[in-house]
Amino acid sequence: MAHRWTNTLTYADVTPRAAFLNRRQVMAGLAGSGLAAMAGRAQAEAAVEPNSWEEITSYNNYYEFGTRKDDPAKYAHTLKTEPWSVTIDGLVDRPGEYDFQDILSEMTIEERIYRFRCVEAWSMVVPWNGFELADLLNMAGVQEGAKYVAFETALRPDEMPGVAYPVLDWPYREGLRLDEALHPLTIMATGIYGRPIPNQNGAPLRLVVPWKYGFKSIKSIVRITLTEDEPPTSWNMANPREYGFYSNVNPSVDHPRWSQASERMIGGGLFAKRQPTLMFNGYESDVASLYDGMDLSEYF
Amino acid sequence: MDKLNQILRRIPVWAVYVLGLLPAPWLFYLGLTGGLGIEPIEALEHEYGELALKLLILGLAVSPLRRLAGLNLMKFRRAIGVLTVCYAGLHLLVWLVLDVQAPAQIWADILKRPYITIGMAAFVLLLPLGLTSNNASVRRLGAAWRRLHRLVYPAAVLAGLHYVIVAKGFQFEPLLYLLAICILLLSRLPVPRHPFARRSSDST
């Protein structure tokens, strides 16, 4: 099931850093002139160029380690990721505790360069390494009747200073509809830039759903449960008016407190220009059909 | 405390202005050179905003500190107030120019988003206080000046609320700021029939 989706831009296309920077400006210029309105795969992919390792690993939201962007990079080193196991249960043929190394030995790791759009209206491009979630779910055997997938982050008060505060109802929980979970774009990431994923980015394995706001891409997963009903999810529990279950990137549905029409690409410095946000974060042609007939302002 | 007050008396007010204004260019320089982290726009916006809130709280603390602890900072209160308005203005400027960027978006945001409406309201209340913080205005306005400067109370509550509402999830720090503001405002209420209570109605 691996390799069901390929980047149109790969490292073979990678040009020197200086040329990258120029291209970023060109793309920003195009966006401003309205040419970006020609949405679609080719255009979205052309703008994809990864952020630096430094940017990706030092600007994080991982509230279990504190609410400031630099807290995770400062404090996440205390999280013990070896050994690690993931409980897969609910409506599966082979429920149980799966050792992380055993999972890895069964999976095909590939690189996926994805845009990453935070609900806070900033974005990055991350070269993830990982495997398709569909492969992991097939390993456990999804049963007839399963309609949703629920995920849970580790909750370790001794290793996570942030969980001493009731910022959210811990443990962090997320969920997907089964067809979203099985989509070829949906991956479990285990690395960035070919290196093991750092703790602050969700080691040892995390979900990445590139067409949804970043908080859907739950980190440091210890439990995956196949369910019949829509599972409760952390931000939706905290504020259902602001964070829907779907949380697809959508420039025309604003967050109640800010516009989602544009975003700031991390790495542009103090005078970075905002860029228009793309429908489904630029993956519209891949995923729009999942939501045929749904009112996306109601199911936000 | 008398000794501390004596030392404070010797500090010239201009030194407070100079020291108080220094973080403004320094933080901007840090933002330009990577010292504020990967995302300097948000960081600079927050730094200026937090400084404005801290100065606002310090300004509100001046009269209770004198009344309850005997610490006399009255001489510096105007400087603290003017600095508060400066940092609130810089916070607003970063939001307008570097963050939102689109002028059409700005009005929409002010009208549509409660935390921005509240923040703007706080600034609108503080601005005339900054503009009338000079001897000529005090003379010209007379008793009206005192009444005008009571606007700092609603402005402080709005500024504290602005920070609480902007936080994602349940966070302590903004609540601590709001709590400090509330305590400082409550300390101004007259306490009737308390043997040690002094007349608090004449403090501002």
Short mmCIF file of C-alpha atoms in Angstrom, two decimals:
data_model
loop_
_atom_site.label_atom_id
_atom_site.label_comp_id
_atom_site.label_asym_id
_atom_site.label_seq_id
_atom_site.Cartn_x
_atom_site.Cartn_y
_atom_site.Cartn_z
CA MET A 1 0.00 0.00 0.00
CA ALA A 2 3.03 2.28 0.27
CA HIS A 3 3.87 4.76 -2.47
CA ARG A 4 0.22 5.50 -3.22
CA TRP A 5 1.07 9.19 -3.38
CA THR A 6 4.23 10.83 -4.67
CA ASN A 7 5.58 14.31 -4.33
CA THR A 8 5.80 16.09 -7.63
CA LEU A 9 8.67 18.02 -6.06
CA THR A 10 11.44 15.89 -4.61
CA TYR A 11 15.00 16.46 -3.50
CA ALA A 12 16.07 15.82 -7.08
CA ASP A 13 14.56 19.22 -7.78
CA VAL A 14 16.21 20.81 -4.82
CA THR A 15 18.16 23.89 -5.74
CA PRO A 16 20.70 25.74 -3.61
CA ARG A 17 19.34 27.62 -0.61
CA ALA A 18 19.75 31.06 -2.20
CA ALA A 19 17.74 30.04 -5.24
CA PHE A 20 15.10 28.64 -2.88
CA LEU A 21 14.75 31.98 -1.20
CA ASN A 22 14.32 33.72 -4.52
CA ARG A 23 11.69 31.25 -5.57
CA ARG A 24 9.82 31.78 -2.31
CA GLN A 25 9.65 35.47 -3.13
CA VAL A 26 8.53 34.73 -6.66
CA MET A 27 5.76 32.51 -5.35
CA ALA A 28 4.68 35.17 -2.89
CA GLY A 29 4.57 37.65 -5.76
CA LEU A 30 2.47 35.31 -7.88
CA ALA A 31 0.12 34.80 -4.99
CA GLY A 32 -0.33 38.53 -4.65
CA SER A 33 -1.08 38.98 -8.34
CA GLY A 34 -3.96 36.57 -8.17
CA LEU A 35 -2.33 33.89 -10.30
CA ALA A 36 -2.50 31.68 -7.23
CA ALA A 37 -6.22 31.51 -7.78
CA MET A 38 -5.40 28.82 -10.31
CA ALA A 39 -5.40 26.37 -7.47
CA GLY A 40 -4.66 22.73 -7.98
CA ARG A 41 -1.93 20.25 -7.50
CA ALA A 42 0.74 21.64 -9.78
CA GLN A 43 0.52 25.12 -8.35
CA ALA A 44 0.42 23.90 -4.76
CA GLU A 45 3.38 21.62 -5.24
CA ALA A 46 5.46 24.25 -6.99
CA ALA A 47 5.36 26.35 -3.82
CA VAL A 48 6.50 23.44 -1.67
CA GLU A 49 10.02 23.87 -0.37
CA PRO A 50 10.93 22.58 3.06
CA ASN A 51 11.63 24.75 6.08
CA SER A 52 14.99 24.26 7.76
CA TRP A 53 15.55 21.62 10.46
CA GLU A 54 16.09 24.47 12.91
CA GLU A 55 12.74 26.08 12.07
CA ILE A 56 10.81 22.83 12.15
CA THR A 57 12.27 21.69 15.48
CA SER A 58 12.24 24.93 17.49
CA TYR A 59 8.79 26.39 16.79
CA ASN A 60 6.24 23.89 18.06
CA ASN A 61 2.87 23.57 19.71
CA TYR A 62 3.03 20.65 22.11
CA TYR A 63 1.16 21.83 25.20
CA GLU A 64 2.20 18.80 27.27
CA PHE A 65 5.56 20.59 27.50
CA GLY A 66 4.30 24.16 27.87
CA THR A 67 2.24 26.64 25.90
CA ARG A 68 5.08 28.74 24.48
CA LYS A 69 6.43 27.91 21.04
CA ASP A 70 9.94 27.26 22.37
CA ASP A 71 8.81 25.20 25.40
CA PRO A 72 8.67 21.85 23.56
CA ALA A 73 12.25 22.26 22.24
CA LYS A 74 13.37 23.15 25.78
CA TYR A 75 11.53 20.52 27.80
CA ALA A 76 10.54 17.59 25.57
CA HIS A 77 13.91 15.85 25.99
CA THR A 78 12.55 14.33 29.23
CA LEU A 79 10.08 12.17 27.29
CA LYS A 80 11.30 8.53 27.18
CA THR A 81 10.52 7.13 23.75
CA GLU A 82 12.29 3.80 24.17
CA PRO A 83 10.69 1.36 24.62
CA TRP A 84 7.45 2.49 23.01
CA SER A 85 4.32 0.61 22.17
CA VAL A 86 1.00 1.47 20.62
CA THR A 87 -2.23 -0.14 21.76
CA ILE A 88 -4.51 -0.78 18.81
CA ASP A 89 -7.99 -1.78 19.92
CA GLY A 90 -11.70 -1.37 19.30
CA LEU A 91 -13.15 -2.76 16.09
CA VAL A 92 -10.02 -4.56 14.85
CA ASP A 93 -9.29 -8.23 14.15
CA ARG A 94 -5.97 -8.27 15.99
CA PRO A 95 -6.21 -5.94 19.00
CA GLY A 96 -3.18 -5.62 21.23
CA GLU A 97 -0.09 -3.75 22.24
CA TYR A 98 2.19 -3.32 19.24
CA ASP A 99 5.87 -2.66 19.89
CA PHE A 100 7.11 0.37 17.95
CA GLN A 101 10.14 -1.50 16.56
CA ASP A 102 7.91 -4.37 15.43
CA ILE A 103 5.64 -1.89 13.65
CA LEU A 104 8.64 -0.28 11.94
CA SER A 105 9.94 -3.62 10.68
CA GLU A 106 6.62 -4.19 8.88
CA MET A 107 6.30 -0.74 7.33
CA THR A 108 7.76 0.91 4.25
CA ILE A 109 9.20 4.29 5.18
CA GLU A 110 8.94 6.93 2.50
CA GLU A 111 9.45 10.67 2.30
CA ARG A 112 6.51 13.03 2.07
CA ILE A 113 7.12 16.74 1.68
CA TYR A 114 3.92 18.31 2.98
CA ARG A 115 2.65 21.76 3.71
CA PHE A 116 1.77 22.11 7.38
CA ARG A 117 -0.87 24.73 8.24
CA CYS A 118 -1.49 25.58 11.89
CA VAL A 119 -4.95 26.75 12.99
CA GLU A 120 -3.10 29.84 14.33
CA ALA A 121 -2.54 30.93 10.70
CA TRP A 122 1.14 30.12 10.32
CA SER A 123 2.57 27.45 8.08
CA MET A 124 5.67 25.44 7.28
CA VAL A 125 6.75 22.85 4.77
CA VAL A 126 8.06 19.67 6.39
CA PRO A 127 9.90 16.77 4.74
CA TRP A 128 8.43 13.93 6.80
CA ASN A 129 9.53 10.32 6.79
CA GLY A 130 6.86 7.83 7.64
CA PHE A 131 4.41 5.21 6.49
CA GLU A 132 0.78 5.31 5.48
CA LEU A 133 -1.64 4.99 8.37
CA ALA A 134 -3.65 2.64 6.15
CA ASP A 135 -0.80 0.11 6.31
CA LEU A 136 -0.79 0.15 10.11
CA LEU A 137 -4.58 -0.18 10.27
CA ASN A 138 -4.44 -3.11 7.85
CA MET A 139 -1.86 -4.74 10.11
CA ALA A 140 -4.45 -4.73 12.90
CA GLY A 141 -7.31 -5.58 10.53
CA VAL A 142 -10.14 -3.07 10.46
CA GLN A 143 -13.48 -4.70 11.13
CA GLU A 144 -16.74 -4.13 9.34
CA GLY A 145 -18.65 -1.47 11.23
CA ALA A 146 -15.65 0.66 12.14
CA LYS A 147 -16.35 4.23 11.00
CA TYR A 148 -13.85 6.35 12.94
CA VAL A 149 -10.30 6.17 14.27
CA ALA A 150 -9.48 7.65 17.69
CA PHE A 151 -5.92 8.53 18.72
CA GLU A 152 -4.39 9.26 22.11
CA THR A 153 -1.09 10.92 23.09
CA ALA A 154 1.03 9.60 25.95
CA LEU A 155 0.17 11.15 29.32
CA ARG A 156 3.21 11.09 31.61
CA PRO A 157 3.13 13.74 34.34
CA ASP A 158 6.72 12.88 35.38
CA GLU A 159 8.04 13.52 31.88
CA MET A 160 5.61 16.21 30.72
CA PRO A 161 5.73 19.39 32.84
CA GLY A 162 2.84 20.99 30.92
CA VAL A 163 0.20 18.45 31.97
CA ALA A 164 0.33 19.83 35.52
CA TYR A 165 -1.85 22.64 34.12
CA PRO A 166 -5.39 22.04 32.90
CA VAL A 167 -4.82 23.79 29.55
CA LEU A 168 -6.68 20.88 27.96
CA ASP A 169 -8.43 17.80 29.33
CA TRP A 170 -5.43 15.41 29.17
CA PRO A 171 -4.56 13.07 27.57
CA TYR A 172 -4.59 14.78 24.18
CA ARG A 173 -7.08 13.06 21.90
CA GLU A 174 -7.75 13.28 18.19
CA GLY A 175 -9.82 11.46 15.64
CA LEU A 176 -10.48 10.92 11.93
CA ARG A 177 -13.26 9.45 9.89
CA LEU A 178 -12.14 6.03 8.61
CA ASP A 179 -11.99 7.16 4.97
CA GLU A 180 -9.78 10.09 5.99
CA ALA A 181 -7.55 7.74 7.97
CA LEU A 182 -7.20 5.37 5.00
CA HIS A 183 -6.46 8.17 2.51
CA PRO A 184 -3.01 7.83 0.91
CA LEU A 185 -2.02 11.32 2.10
CA THR A 186 -2.51 10.36 5.76
CA ILE A 187 0.74 9.15 7.27
CA MET A 188 2.31 8.19 10.57
CA ALA A 189 5.56 10.17 10.68
CA THR A 190 8.66 8.74 12.33
CA GLY A 191 11.28 11.09 10.94
CA ILE A 192 12.08 14.51 9.52
CA TYR A 193 14.86 15.14 6.97
CA GLY A 194 15.77 11.45 7.22
CA ARG A 195 16.53 11.72 10.94
CA PRO A 196 14.42 10.25 13.76
CA ILE A 197 11.60 12.63 14.63
CA PRO A 198 12.64 14.84 17.61
CA ASN A 199 10.59 14.65 20.80
CA GLN A 200 9.21 18.18 20.34
CA ASN A 201 7.74 17.13 16.99
CA GLY A 202 6.00 14.09 18.43
CA ALA A 203 8.49 11.22 18.78
CA PRO A 204 8.49 8.38 18.18
CA LEU A 205 5.45 8.40 15.93
CA ARG A 206 2.78 10.93 15.14
CA LEU A 207 -0.07 11.42 12.75
CA VAL A 208 0.26 13.81 9.79
CA VAL A 209 -2.91 14.82 7.93
CA PRO A 210 -1.71 17.59 5.62
CA TRP A 211 -5.10 18.95 4.55
CA LYS A 212 -6.22 19.56 8.13
CA TYR A 213 -5.10 22.13 10.70
CA GLY A 214 -1.96 21.01 12.53
CA PHE A 215 -3.63 20.17 15.84
CA LYS A 216 -5.36 17.20 14.15
CA SER A 217 -1.91 15.68 13.55
CA ILE A 218 -1.60 14.22 17.05
CA LYS A 219 1.85 13.54 18.50
CA SER A 220 3.53 10.70 20.43
CA ILE A 221 0.67 8.25 19.92
CA VAL A 222 0.13 5.43 22.44
CA ARG A 223 -3.37 4.31 21.49
CA ILE A 224 -5.38 3.90 18.30
CA THR A 225 -8.99 2.80 18.65
CA LEU A 226 -11.36 1.94 15.82
CA THR A 227 -14.87 3.04 16.73
CA GLU A 228 -18.36 3.16 15.34
CA ASP A 229 -19.09 6.65 16.70
CA GLU A 230 -17.28 9.94 16.25
CA PRO A 231 -14.69 10.04 19.05
CA PRO A 232 -14.23 13.05 21.37
CA THR A 233 -11.26 15.23 20.38
CA SER A 234 -9.31 17.55 22.70
CA TRP A 235 -9.68 20.98 21.11
CA ASN A 236 -13.28 20.30 20.18
CA MET A 237 -13.96 19.37 23.82
CA ALA A 238 -12.21 22.54 25.00
CA ASN A 239 -14.06 24.87 22.62
CA PRO A 240 -16.53 23.31 20.16
CA ARG A 241 -17.40 26.72 18.68
CA GLU A 242 -13.79 27.31 17.60
CA TYR A 243 -12.49 23.83 16.77
CA GLY A 244 -14.61 21.40 14.80
CA PHE A 245 -14.09 17.64 14.48
CA TYR A 246 -13.12 17.99 10.81
CA SER A 247 -10.91 21.09 10.99
CA ASN A 248 -10.05 20.95 7.31
CA VAL A 249 -7.90 23.87 6.17
CA ASN A 250 -10.43 26.23 4.64
CA PRO A 251 -9.69 29.89 3.79
CA SER A 252 -13.39 30.75 3.62
CA VAL A 253 -14.34 29.51 7.09
CA ASP A 254 -12.79 31.81 9.71
CA HIS A 255 -11.79 30.87 13.20
CA PRO A 256 -14.15 32.95 15.39
CA ARG A 257 -11.17 34.95 16.64
CA TRP A 258 -9.16 35.37 13.45
CA SER A 259 -9.30 35.06 9.68
CA GLN A 260 -8.12 31.85 8.02
CA ALA A 261 -7.91 33.48 4.59
CA SER A 262 -4.16 33.96 4.76
CA GLU A 263 -1.15 32.52 6.55
CA ARG A 264 2.39 33.45 7.49
CA MET A 265 5.07 31.13 6.22
CA ILE A 266 7.57 30.53 9.02
CA GLY A 267 11.09 31.63 8.13
CA GLY A 268 10.29 34.93 6.46
CA GLY A 269 11.56 37.08 9.33
CA LEU A 270 10.14 40.30 10.71
CA PHE A 271 8.78 41.53 7.38
CA ALA A 272 7.31 38.26 6.09
CA LYS A 273 4.34 38.79 3.79
CA ARG A 274 1.16 36.86 4.37
CA GLN A 275 0.19 34.36 1.70
CA PRO A 276 -3.31 33.30 0.71
CA THR A 277 -4.32 30.03 2.34
CA LEU A 278 -5.28 27.31 -0.14
CA MET A 279 -8.44 25.19 0.11
CA PHE A 280 -7.60 21.92 1.87
CA ASN A 281 -4.09 23.38 2.26
CA GLY A 282 -3.42 22.85 -1.46
CA TYR A 283 -4.55 19.20 -1.48
CA GLU A 284 -8.00 19.97 -2.84
CA SER A 285 -7.75 17.69 -5.88
CA ASP A 286 -6.69 14.81 -3.60
CA VAL A 287 -9.27 15.09 -0.83
CA ALA A 288 -12.22 17.29 -1.84
CA SER A 289 -14.22 14.21 -2.91
CA LEU A 290 -14.18 12.94 0.70
CA TYR A 291 -16.53 15.77 1.58
CA ASP A 292 -18.90 15.73 -1.38
CA GLY A 293 -22.29 17.04 -0.38
CA MET A 294 -21.14 18.28 3.03
CA ASP A 295 -21.62 21.89 4.09
CA LEU A 296 -18.07 22.69 5.15
CA SER A 297 -19.10 25.75 7.13
CA GLU A 298 -21.34 23.52 9.24
CA TYR A 299 -18.87 20.60 9.45
CA PHE A 300 -15.83 22.83 10.02
CA MET B 1 11.11 52.16 53.78
CA ASP B 2 12.18 55.76 54.45
CA LYS B 3 15.65 54.93 53.23
CA LEU B 4 14.26 53.39 50.04
CA ASN B 5 12.08 56.47 49.52
CA GLN B 6 15.16 58.67 49.97
CA ILE B 7 17.02 56.73 47.29
CA LEU B 8 13.98 56.92 44.98
CA ARG B 9 13.83 60.69 45.49
CA ARG B 10 17.31 60.99 44.04
CA ILE B 11 16.47 59.13 40.80
CA PRO B 12 15.59 61.68 38.11
CA VAL B 13 12.35 61.06 36.20
CA TRP B 14 14.10 61.31 32.82
CA ALA B 15 16.12 58.22 33.76
CA VAL B 16 12.86 56.26 34.06
CA TYR B 17 11.82 57.45 30.60
CA VAL B 18 15.16 56.47 29.09
CA LEU B 19 15.33 53.07 30.80
CA GLY B 20 11.67 52.43 30.05
CA LEU B 21 12.01 53.20 26.34
CA LEU B 22 15.20 51.19 25.78
CA PRO B 23 13.45 47.79 25.39
CA ALA B 24 11.48 49.13 22.40
CA PRO B 25 14.39 49.43 19.93
CA TRP B 26 16.23 46.54 21.58
CA LEU B 27 13.34 44.11 21.06
CA PHE B 28 12.94 45.32 17.47
CA TYR B 29 16.65 44.71 16.87
CA LEU B 30 16.33 41.21 18.36
CA GLY B 31 13.38 40.55 16.05
CA LEU B 32 15.44 41.59 13.03
CA THR B 33 18.44 39.48 13.98
CA GLY B 34 16.76 36.26 15.06
CA GLY B 35 16.93 36.94 18.80
CA LEU B 36 13.17 36.54 19.19
CA GLY B 37 13.09 33.08 17.67
CA ILE B 38 11.79 31.59 14.45
CA GLU B 39 8.64 33.73 14.23
CA PRO B 40 9.63 37.29 15.21
CA ILE B 41 6.37 39.05 14.25
CA GLU B 42 4.22 37.21 16.78
CA ALA B 43 7.04 37.38 19.34
CA LEU B 44 7.54 41.16 19.00
CA GLU B 45 3.78 41.74 19.15
CA HIS B 46 3.59 39.74 22.39
CA GLU B 47 6.68 41.34 23.95
CA TYR B 48 5.34 44.88 23.44
CA GLY B 49 1.87 43.89 24.60
CA GLU B 50 3.14 42.19 27.75
CA LEU B 51 5.36 45.16 28.58
CA ALA B 52 2.37 47.49 28.22
CA LEU B 53 0.37 45.28 30.61
CA LYS B 54 3.21 45.13 33.14
CA LEU B 55 3.61 48.91 33.06
CA LEU B 56 -0.15 49.35 33.39
CA ILE B 57 -0.13 47.15 36.50
CA LEU B 58 2.88 49.01 37.92
CA GLY B 59 1.10 52.32 37.35
CA LEU B 60 -2.01 51.06 39.13
CA ALA B 61 0.16 49.82 42.01
CA VAL B 62 1.68 53.24 42.75
CA SER B 63 -1.10 54.58 44.94
CA PRO B 64 -1.85 51.33 46.87
CA LEU B 65 1.90 50.89 47.47
CA ARG B 66 2.09 54.34 49.02
CA ARG B 67 -1.07 53.90 51.04
CA LEU B 68 -0.46 50.36 52.29
CA ALA B 69 3.34 49.99 52.28
CA GLY B 70 4.55 53.58 52.50
CA LEU B 71 6.56 53.23 49.27
CA ASN B 72 6.47 56.49 47.37
CA LEU B 73 6.64 56.17 43.58
CA MET B 74 4.28 59.09 42.88
CA LYS B 75 7.05 61.05 41.20
CA PHE B 76 7.37 58.34 38.52
CA ARG B 77 3.69 57.65 37.95
CA ARG B 78 3.32 59.94 34.95
CA ALA B 79 6.39 58.40 33.29
CA ILE B 80 5.01 54.89 33.92
CA GLY B 81 1.68 55.92 32.41
CA VAL B 82 3.23 57.50 29.32
CA LEU B 83 5.42 54.41 28.81
CA THR B 84 2.31 52.22 29.10
CA VAL B 85 0.63 54.11 26.25
CA CYS B 86 3.87 53.94 24.18
CA TYR B 87 4.12 50.15 24.44
CA ALA B 88 0.39 49.66 23.87
CA GLY B 89 0.83 51.80 20.72
CA LEU B 90 3.85 49.77 19.57
CA HIS B 91 1.92 46.54 20.20
CA LEU B 92 -0.90 47.91 18.04
CA LEU B 93 1.53 49.08 15.33
CA VAL B 94 3.20 45.67 15.04
CA TRP B 95 -0.24 44.10 14.72
CA LEU B 96 -1.32 46.61 12.04
CA VAL B 97 1.81 46.83 9.96
CA LEU B 98 3.70 43.55 10.37
CA ASP B 99 0.99 41.07 11.37
CA VAL B 100 -2.35 41.75 9.64
CA GLN B 101 -0.87 43.80 6.75
CA ALA B 102 -4.15 44.22 4.83
CA PRO B 103 -5.90 47.50 5.80
CA ALA B 104 -9.34 46.15 4.79
CA GLN B 105 -8.79 43.20 7.13
CA ILE B 106 -8.01 45.51 10.04
CA TRP B 107 -11.45 47.11 10.24
CA ALA B 108 -13.14 43.77 9.74
CA ASP B 109 -11.08 42.32 12.59
CA ILE B 110 -11.73 45.22 14.96
CA LEU B 111 -15.49 44.96 14.44
CA LYS B 112 -15.78 41.19 14.18
CA ARG B 113 -13.33 39.73 16.71
CA PRO B 114 -14.15 40.41 20.37
CA TYR B 115 -10.56 40.18 21.63
CA ILE B 116 -9.46 42.78 19.09
CA THR B 117 -12.50 44.98 19.79
CA ILE B 118 -11.67 44.84 23.50
CA GLY B 119 -7.96 45.51 22.93
CA MET B 120 -8.73 48.46 20.66
CA ALA B 121 -11.20 49.84 23.22
CA ALA B 122 -8.50 49.68 25.90
CA PHE B 123 -6.10 51.59 23.65
CA VAL B 124 -8.71 54.20 22.73
CA LEU B 125 -9.29 54.81 26.45
CA LEU B 126 -5.55 55.02 27.21
CA LEU B 127 -4.65 57.35 24.34
CA PRO B 128 -6.22 60.58 25.75
CA LEU B 129 -4.57 59.82 29.08
CA GLY B 130 -1.17 59.71 27.40
CA LEU B 131 -1.89 62.88 25.47
CA THR B 132 -2.93 64.80 28.60
CA SER B 133 -0.02 63.61 30.74
CA ASN B 134 1.66 67.02 30.86
CA ASN B 135 1.51 70.00 33.20
CA ALA B 136 -0.29 72.24 30.70
CA SER B 137 -3.16 69.74 30.35
CA VAL B 138 -3.40 69.28 34.12
CA ARG B 139 -3.74 73.07 34.53
CA ARG B 140 -6.14 73.56 31.66
CA LEU B 141 -8.44 70.66 32.55
CA GLY B 142 -8.48 71.21 36.31
CA ALA B 143 -10.88 68.87 38.09
CA ALA B 144 -11.85 67.31 34.74
CA TRP B 145 -8.30 65.95 34.44
CA ARG B 146 -8.80 63.72 37.48
CA ARG B 147 -12.11 62.46 36.15
CA LEU B 148 -10.60 61.84 32.71
CA HIS B 149 -7.73 59.84 34.15
CA ARG B 150 -10.12 57.49 35.94
CA LEU B 151 -10.49 55.97 32.44
CA VAL B 152 -7.39 53.98 33.33
CA TYR B 153 -9.59 51.66 35.43
CA PRO B 154 -11.87 50.42 32.64
CA ALA B 155 -8.87 50.44 30.27
CA ALA B 156 -6.94 48.14 32.62
CA VAL B 157 -9.82 45.67 32.93
CA LEU B 158 -10.25 45.63 29.13
CA ALA B 159 -6.51 45.14 28.56
CA GLY B 160 -6.44 42.24 31.05
CA LEU B 161 -9.49 40.66 29.38
CA HIS B 162 -7.91 41.10 25.94
CA TYR B 163 -4.97 38.94 27.03
CA VAL B 164 -7.18 36.30 28.67
CA ILE B 165 -9.40 35.91 25.60
CA VAL B 166 -6.53 35.69 23.12
CA ALA B 167 -4.98 32.67 24.90
CA LYS B 168 -5.71 29.25 23.44
CA GLY B 169 -7.05 26.75 25.97
CA PHE B 170 -6.97 27.40 29.71
CA GLN B 171 -3.76 29.29 30.53
CA PHE B 172 -2.63 30.72 33.85
CA GLU B 173 -0.40 33.67 32.91
CA PRO B 174 -3.11 35.89 31.38
CA LEU B 175 -5.38 35.14 34.33
CA LEU B 176 -2.62 36.25 36.74
CA TYR B 177 -2.39 39.61 34.97
CA LEU B 178 -6.17 40.06 35.14
CA LEU B 179 -6.18 39.01 38.81
CA ALA B 180 -3.47 41.59 39.62
CA ILE B 181 -5.49 44.28 37.86
CA CYS B 182 -8.66 43.33 39.74
CA ILE B 183 -6.89 43.30 43.12
CA LEU B 184 -5.35 46.71 42.46
CA LEU B 185 -8.74 48.14 41.49
CA LEU B 186 -10.49 46.56 44.49
CA SER B 187 -7.84 48.00 46.81
CA ARG B 188 -9.20 51.42 45.86
CA LEU B 189 -12.68 50.75 47.19
CA PRO B 190 -13.31 52.55 50.47
CA VAL B 191 -13.32 50.21 53.47
CA PRO B 192 -15.90 51.64 55.87
CA ARG B 193 -15.43 51.45 59.67
CA HIS B 194 -12.08 49.73 59.51
CA PRO B 195 -9.94 51.23 62.29
CA PHE B 196 -6.77 51.41 60.17
CA ALA B 197 -8.36 52.38 56.90
CA ARG B 198 -7.31 55.76 55.62
CA ARG B 199 -9.44 57.80 53.33
CA SER B 200 -9.02 56.05 50.03
CA SER B 201 -11.45 58.19 48.10
CA ASP B 202 -8.80 60.82 47.49
CA SER B 203 -6.33 58.48 45.85
CA THR B 204 -6.48 57.94 42.14
#
